[in-house]
Tab-separated table of C-alpha atoms in Angstrom:
chain	number	residue	atom	x	y	z
E	1	UNK	CA	24.624	-34.593	2.171
E	2	UNK	CA	23.403	-31.039	1.693
E	3	UNK	CA	25.944	-28.354	0.794
E	4	UNK	CA	24.647	-24.784	0.773
E	5	UNK	CA	25.917	-22.270	-1.763
E	6	UNK	CA	25.269	-18.629	-0.877
E	7	UNK	CA	24.253	-16.175	-3.583
E	8	UNK	CA	25.027	-12.530	-2.812
E	9	UNK	CA	24.111	-9.700	-5.203
E	10	UNK	CA	27.057	-9.867	-7.599
E	11	UNK	CA	28.044	-13.495	-6.986
E	12	UNK	CA	29.233	-15.068	-10.235
E	13	UNK	CA	30.323	-18.589	-9.429
E	14	UNK	CA	27.428	-19.824	-7.337
E	15	UNK	CA	26.104	-21.964	-10.210
E	16	UNK	CA	29.489	-23.546	-10.832
E	17	UNK	CA	29.963	-24.179	-7.117
E	18	UNK	CA	26.558	-25.864	-6.947
E	19	UNK	CA	27.423	-27.924	-10.008
E	20	UNK	CA	30.736	-28.979	-8.443
E	21	UNK	CA	28.826	-30.158	-5.367
E	22	UNK	CA	26.537	-32.265	-7.584
E	23	UNK	CA	29.429	-33.643	-9.672
E	24	UNK	CA	31.061	-34.716	-6.406
E	25	UNK	CA	27.873	-36.542	-5.431
E	26	UNK	CA	26.286	-34.078	-3.015
E	27	UNK	CA	23.039	-32.155	-2.970
E	28	UNK	CA	23.530	-28.440	-3.662
E	29	UNK	CA	21.204	-26.129	-1.739
E	30	UNK	CA	20.787	-22.506	-2.819
E	31	UNK	CA	21.075	-20.012	0.049
E	32	UNK	CA	20.084	-16.370	-0.380
E	33	UNK	CA	22.101	-13.548	1.184
E	34	UNK	CA	19.038	-11.836	2.651
E	35	UNK	CA	17.722	-14.992	4.360
E	36	UNK	CA	18.698	-16.135	7.808
E	37	UNK	CA	17.667	-19.769	7.352
E	38	UNK	CA	20.561	-22.136	6.619
E	39	UNK	CA	18.014	-24.752	5.418
E	40	UNK	CA	19.584	-27.568	7.429
E	41	UNK	CA	22.683	-27.746	5.232
E	42	UNK	CA	25.714	-29.716	6.424
E	43	UNK	CA	28.274	-27.262	5.036
E	44	UNK	CA	28.418	-23.974	3.132
E	45	UNK	CA	30.354	-22.668	0.130
E	46	UNK	CA	30.820	-18.901	-0.266
E	47	UNK	CA	31.383	-18.537	-4.015
E	48	UNK	CA	33.431	-16.210	-6.158
E	49	UNK	CA	32.247	-13.013	-7.791
E	50	UNK	CA	31.883	-9.384	-6.868
E	51	UNK	CA	29.420	-9.324	-3.991
E	52	UNK	CA	27.859	-5.885	-3.641
E	53	UNK	CA	30.067	-4.756	-6.515
E	54	UNK	CA	33.151	-5.002	-4.289
E	55	UNK	CA	32.043	-1.620	-2.926
E	56	UNK	CA	34.120	-0.350	0.010
E	57	UNK	CA	36.391	-3.432	-0.006
E	58	UNK	CA	35.924	-6.862	-1.552
E	59	UNK	CA	33.728	-8.860	0.830
E	60	UNK	CA	33.293	-6.002	3.310
E	61	UNK	CA	29.542	-5.598	2.823
E	62	UNK	CA	28.738	-9.259	2.148
E	63	UNK	CA	30.266	-10.068	5.515
E	64	UNK	CA	27.304	-8.290	7.144
E	65	UNK	CA	24.602	-9.920	4.976
E	66	UNK	CA	21.837	-11.523	7.073
E	67	UNK	CA	22.811	-15.067	6.013
E	68	UNK	CA	26.352	-14.486	7.321
E	69	UNK	CA	25.278	-14.034	10.954
E	70	UNK	CA	24.321	-17.690	11.253
E	71	UNK	CA	27.230	-18.887	9.112
E	72	UNK	CA	29.822	-17.011	11.194
E	73	UNK	CA	28.371	-18.275	14.472
E	74	UNK	CA	28.195	-21.845	13.162
E	75	UNK	CA	31.714	-21.709	11.701
E	76	UNK	CA	33.114	-20.700	15.093
E	77	UNK	CA	31.497	-23.870	16.434
E	78	UNK	CA	33.030	-26.173	13.818
E	79	UNK	CA	30.558	-25.932	10.932
E	80	UNK	CA	32.350	-26.458	7.578
E	81	UNK	CA	32.712	-23.392	5.358
E	82	UNK	CA	34.688	-23.049	2.118
E	83	UNK	CA	35.321	-19.578	0.714
E	84	UNK	CA	36.495	-19.355	-2.879
E	85	UNK	CA	37.925	-16.088	-4.244
E	86	UNK	CA	35.338	-13.489	-3.186
E	87	UNK	CA	34.256	-16.053	-0.583
E	88	UNK	CA	37.825	-16.055	0.798
E	89	UNK	CA	37.655	-12.252	0.967
E	90	UNK	CA	34.359	-12.521	2.876
E	91	UNK	CA	35.924	-14.996	5.346
E	92	UNK	CA	38.852	-12.627	5.993
E	93	UNK	CA	36.510	-9.653	6.433
E	94	UNK	CA	34.481	-11.815	8.857
E	95	UNK	CA	37.673	-12.511	10.835
E	96	UNK	CA	37.005	-16.231	10.520
E	97	UNK	CA	40.383	-16.296	8.787
E	98	UNK	CA	43.291	-13.939	9.532
E	99	UNK	CA	44.816	-11.476	7.073
E	100	UNK	CA	43.269	-9.736	4.080
E	101	UNK	CA	43.245	-9.748	0.283
E	102	UNK	CA	44.520	-6.644	-1.505
E	103	UNK	CA	44.867	-5.549	-5.109
E	104	UNK	CA	47.252	-7.694	-7.154
E	105	UNK	CA	50.799	-6.356	-7.032
E	106	UNK	CA	50.952	-6.391	-10.850
E	107	UNK	CA	47.785	-4.214	-10.908
E	108	UNK	CA	46.178	-6.454	-13.513
E	109	UNK	CA	43.278	-8.840	-13.305
E	110	UNK	CA	44.806	-12.309	-13.565
E	111	UNK	CA	42.898	-15.117	-15.303
E	112	UNK	CA	44.785	-18.320	-16.040
E	113	UNK	CA	45.339	-21.922	-15.023
E	114	UNK	CA	47.470	-21.956	-11.890
E	115	UNK	CA	49.654	-24.647	-10.361
E	116	UNK	CA	49.269	-25.074	-6.606
E	117	UNK	CA	50.761	-27.324	-3.964
E	118	UNK	CA	48.346	-28.775	-1.412
E	119	UNK	CA	50.211	-28.482	1.879
E	120	UNK	CA	47.524	-29.204	4.436
E	121	UNK	CA	45.343	-32.258	3.960
E	122	UNK	CA	43.853	-32.427	7.454
E	123	UNK	CA	41.223	-29.764	6.745
E	124	UNK	CA	37.578	-30.665	6.181
E	125	UNK	CA	37.963	-29.639	2.533
E	126	UNK	CA	41.312	-31.134	1.473
E	127	UNK	CA	41.472	-34.622	3.008
E	128	UNK	CA	41.150	-36.318	-0.396
E	129	UNK	CA	44.460	-34.840	-1.552
E	130	UNK	CA	47.923	-36.189	-0.811
E	131	UNK	CA	50.228	-33.896	1.152
E	132	UNK	CA	52.491	-32.092	-1.295
E	133	UNK	CA	50.256	-32.965	-4.255
E	134	UNK	CA	50.419	-30.427	-7.080
E	135	UNK	CA	47.178	-29.458	-8.775
E	136	UNK	CA	46.236	-27.083	-11.607
E	137	UNK	CA	43.020	-25.083	-11.303
E	138	UNK	CA	41.905	-21.688	-12.656
E	139	UNK	CA	42.622	-18.436	-10.884
E	140	UNK	CA	40.825	-15.194	-11.758
E	141	UNK	CA	41.036	-12.166	-9.548
E	142	UNK	CA	41.998	-8.518	-9.342
E	143	UNK	CA	42.338	-8.402	-5.571
E	144	UNK	CA	43.950	-11.678	-4.654
E	145	UNK	CA	47.125	-10.605	-2.911
E	146	UNK	CA	47.112	-12.299	0.484
E	147	UNK	CA	48.627	-10.060	3.170
E	148	UNK	CA	49.040	-10.329	6.923
E	149	UNK	CA	51.635	-9.114	9.398
E	150	UNK	CA	54.743	-11.207	9.947
E	151	UNK	CA	53.619	-12.637	13.265
E	152	UNK	CA	50.358	-13.830	11.707
E	153	UNK	CA	52.230	-15.348	8.764
E	154	UNK	CA	54.668	-17.062	11.122
E	155	UNK	CA	51.783	-18.416	13.169
E	156	UNK	CA	50.014	-19.740	10.049
E	157	UNK	CA	53.193	-21.463	8.904
E	158	UNK	CA	54.026	-22.743	12.383
E	159	UNK	CA	50.567	-24.225	12.880
E	160	UNK	CA	50.588	-25.710	9.382
E	161	UNK	CA	47.557	-23.694	8.302
E	162	UNK	CA	48.758	-22.846	4.798
E	163	UNK	CA	46.414	-25.122	2.834
E	164	UNK	CA	47.544	-24.346	-0.722
E	165	UNK	CA	50.547	-22.413	-2.010
E	166	UNK	CA	51.309	-21.019	-5.471
E	167	UNK	CA	53.921	-22.994	-7.379
E	168	UNK	CA	56.036	-21.122	-9.930
E	169	UNK	CA	54.993	-17.579	-10.755
E	170	UNK	CA	53.100	-15.950	-7.871
E	171	UNK	CA	50.066	-14.448	-9.674
E	172	UNK	CA	49.185	-11.609	-7.323
E	173	UNK	CA	51.977	-10.812	-4.867
E	174	UNK	CA	50.526	-12.937	-2.053
E	175	UNK	CA	52.912	-12.983	0.885
E	176	UNK	CA	54.869	-16.241	1.082
E	177	UNK	CA	53.046	-17.488	-2.042
E	178	UNK	CA	49.975	-18.253	0.069
E	179	UNK	CA	46.952	-19.214	-2.044
E	180	UNK	CA	44.709	-20.520	0.725
E	181	UNK	CA	44.575	-20.986	4.495
E	182	UNK	CA	42.419	-22.604	7.159
E	183	UNK	CA	41.285	-21.751	10.660
E	184	UNK	CA	42.764	-23.659	13.591
E	185	UNK	CA	40.129	-26.396	13.560
E	186	UNK	CA	40.341	-26.875	9.786
E	187	UNK	CA	36.577	-26.528	9.221
E	188	UNK	CA	36.966	-23.100	7.598
E	189	UNK	CA	39.090	-22.908	4.447
E	190	UNK	CA	39.549	-19.976	2.080
E	191	UNK	CA	41.484	-19.845	-1.175
E	192	UNK	CA	41.742	-17.477	-4.142
E	193	UNK	CA	41.936	-20.055	-6.993
E	194	UNK	CA	38.764	-21.778	-8.151
E	195	UNK	CA	38.413	-25.530	-7.539
E	196	UNK	CA	34.782	-25.397	-8.694
E	197	UNK	CA	35.959	-24.509	-12.224
E	198	UNK	CA	38.071	-27.665	-12.444
E	199	UNK	CA	35.693	-30.556	-11.873
E	200	UNK	CA	35.033	-31.646	-15.474
E	201	UNK	CA	37.497	-31.829	-18.371
E	202	UNK	CA	34.887	-30.482	-20.800
E	203	UNK	CA	35.118	-26.974	-19.358
E	204	UNK	CA	38.094	-26.983	-17.013
E	205	UNK	CA	41.826	-27.527	-17.385
E	206	UNK	CA	41.731	-30.581	-15.098
E	207	UNK	CA	39.450	-32.237	-12.576
E	208	UNK	CA	41.914	-31.341	-9.817
E	209	UNK	CA	39.388	-29.139	-8.031
E	210	UNK	CA	36.951	-31.951	-7.373
E	211	UNK	CA	38.874	-33.053	-4.275
E	212	UNK	CA	37.657	-30.043	-2.282
E	213	UNK	CA	34.072	-31.192	-2.752
E	214	UNK	CA	34.618	-34.936	-2.362
E	215	UNK	CA	36.682	-34.277	0.783
E	216	UNK	CA	33.830	-32.575	2.605
E	217	UNK	CA	31.233	-35.073	1.346
E	218	UNK	CA	33.334	-38.053	2.442
E	219	UNK	CA	33.888	-36.449	5.816
E	220	UNK	CA	30.191	-35.694	6.294
E	221	UNK	CA	29.272	-39.277	5.338
E	222	UNK	CA	31.898	-40.694	7.698
E	223	UNK	CA	30.703	-38.569	10.625
E	224	UNK	CA	26.946	-38.831	10.051
Q	1	UNK	CA	24.057	19.309	10.590
Q	2	UNK	CA	27.744	18.599	11.058
Q	3	UNK	CA	30.118	16.632	8.905
Q	4	UNK	CA	32.509	14.139	10.387
Q	5	UNK	CA	35.370	13.033	8.162
Q	6	UNK	CA	36.784	9.533	8.378
Q	7	UNK	CA	40.082	9.099	6.536
Q	8	UNK	CA	41.170	5.543	5.824
Q	9	UNK	CA	44.721	4.810	4.649
Q	10	UNK	CA	46.550	1.582	3.859
Q	11	UNK	CA	49.054	0.728	6.582
Q	12	UNK	CA	52.654	1.560	5.784
Q	13	UNK	CA	53.652	-2.092	5.820
Q	14	UNK	CA	50.990	-3.025	3.266
Q	15	UNK	CA	51.726	-2.842	-0.436
Q	16	UNK	CA	49.648	-0.113	-2.131
Q	17	UNK	CA	49.592	-0.905	-5.862
Q	18	UNK	CA	47.082	1.886	-6.558
Q	19	UNK	CA	49.316	4.501	-4.978
Q	20	UNK	CA	52.301	3.124	-6.872
Q	21	UNK	CA	50.376	3.318	-10.161
Q	22	UNK	CA	49.445	6.939	-9.459
Q	23	UNK	CA	53.045	7.807	-8.532
Q	24	UNK	CA	54.248	6.186	-11.760
Q	25	UNK	CA	51.729	8.132	-13.851
Q	26	UNK	CA	52.676	11.423	-12.202
Q	27	UNK	CA	56.321	10.754	-13.021
Q	28	UNK	CA	55.471	9.987	-16.657
Q	29	UNK	CA	53.499	13.248	-16.846
Q	30	UNK	CA	56.607	15.140	-15.815
Q	31	UNK	CA	55.632	16.072	-12.265
Q	32	UNK	CA	59.035	16.090	-10.649
Q	33	UNK	CA	60.081	15.461	-7.089
Q	34	UNK	CA	57.355	13.010	-6.130
Q	35	UNK	CA	58.896	10.343	-3.955
Q	36	UNK	CA	55.760	8.278	-3.504
Q	37	UNK	CA	51.969	8.259	-3.330
Q	38	UNK	CA	49.670	6.326	-1.073
Q	39	UNK	CA	45.987	6.179	-1.906
Q	40	UNK	CA	43.256	5.959	0.706
Q	41	UNK	CA	39.587	6.733	1.160
Q	42	UNK	CA	37.768	9.712	2.672
Q	43	UNK	CA	34.251	9.328	4.080
Q	44	UNK	CA	32.139	12.386	4.828
Q	45	UNK	CA	29.513	11.396	7.348
Q	46	UNK	CA	26.592	13.775	7.882
Q	47	UNK	CA	25.541	13.860	11.505
Q	48	UNK	CA	22.082	14.848	12.703
Q	49	UNK	CA	22.147	17.271	15.610
Q	50	UNK	CA	25.102	17.988	17.846
Q	51	UNK	CA	28.448	16.249	17.556
Q	52	UNK	CA	28.996	14.897	21.024
Q	53	UNK	CA	31.823	12.779	22.354
Q	54	UNK	CA	29.313	9.945	22.484
Q	55	UNK	CA	28.463	10.300	18.782
Q	56	UNK	CA	32.144	10.438	17.879
Q	57	UNK	CA	32.805	7.300	19.882
Q	58	UNK	CA	30.007	5.618	17.950
Q	59	UNK	CA	31.534	6.784	14.653
Q	60	UNK	CA	34.923	5.432	15.642
Q	61	UNK	CA	33.196	2.122	16.299
Q	62	UNK	CA	31.539	2.349	12.863
Q	63	UNK	CA	34.888	3.080	11.238
Q	64	UNK	CA	36.475	0.129	12.959
Q	65	UNK	CA	33.556	-2.172	12.136
Q	66	UNK	CA	32.929	-1.303	8.502
Q	67	UNK	CA	34.712	1.697	6.977
Q	68	UNK	CA	38.226	0.403	7.613
Q	69	UNK	CA	39.680	-3.079	7.721
Q	70	UNK	CA	42.137	-2.571	10.545
Q	71	UNK	CA	44.145	-5.595	9.411
Q	72	UNK	CA	45.395	-3.546	6.461
Q	73	UNK	CA	44.190	0.015	7.074
Q	74	UNK	CA	44.440	2.812	9.653
Q	75	UNK	CA	41.743	5.432	10.112
Q	76	UNK	CA	41.269	8.845	11.674
Q	77	UNK	CA	38.016	10.547	12.666
Q	78	UNK	CA	37.650	14.340	12.802
Q	79	UNK	CA	34.919	16.946	12.673
Q	80	UNK	CA	34.959	18.873	9.393
Q	81	UNK	CA	36.509	22.287	9.987
Q	82	UNK	CA	38.149	21.263	13.226
Q	83	UNK	CA	41.900	21.662	13.315
Q	84	UNK	CA	42.760	18.390	14.932
Q	85	UNK	CA	41.763	14.808	14.920
Q	86	UNK	CA	39.344	13.845	17.678
């Protein structure tokens, strides 16, 4: 199964995302922001970093990169997309996911291991987790505060689209402790913490992040 | 050549940590009577030729598409030097 990882100018975590795909047993395919060819991949990861230097707003310029035209159209049709950190910001700017990410309420860049509760396991990217399972993966962001108006938040909660929620200290002021959400169909997932940094104990706090990558690979195998 | 100004501000309901930090610093510097600060962005867009209603409509579309994220921000568009928003 081929999982594409997009590199924008300023992406930082594309290598780690590709490595996580390989550790999970998939084939990682490099995709370039200025290309339009999705190279026949079965799913796409938008990695963390500071695409286009976070100029204007985080993710605001990346959202209009040539590669995104095809990804946005495909995602609306059910194509699997995972956005991590800056990738989550890109998905919100693309309106594939509702809401937005703003500067952390504590005004500091936060970098630490973070406990999360996986609340939605019916998405394409979280089916290998148990509902309510707590995981610990790194978080590192300056603009990770998830915000949306109350009606949007109520709708997300009502439709069970909060995928992961912060447990304990909320690191960035995200409304309702939301760390990650999905679209209605569950093929598009975005989260601020970094599962790709927690796939090997040598250089991560746990291997709790691996489930995001095995989930999509298992699903693709089962449906191919 | 005319200049069109697009002002982008965080919505009232959205937390503005930058504005809060600035307000806090002003207080520490002894500037009294400041109840709050909100920080936004100002874009000065140079327009070739005449500013027509059509061009302004296009700029409003540009502001909505790229300059502002209307989920969290409001924007206004006005011609530099003009008294009122257009």
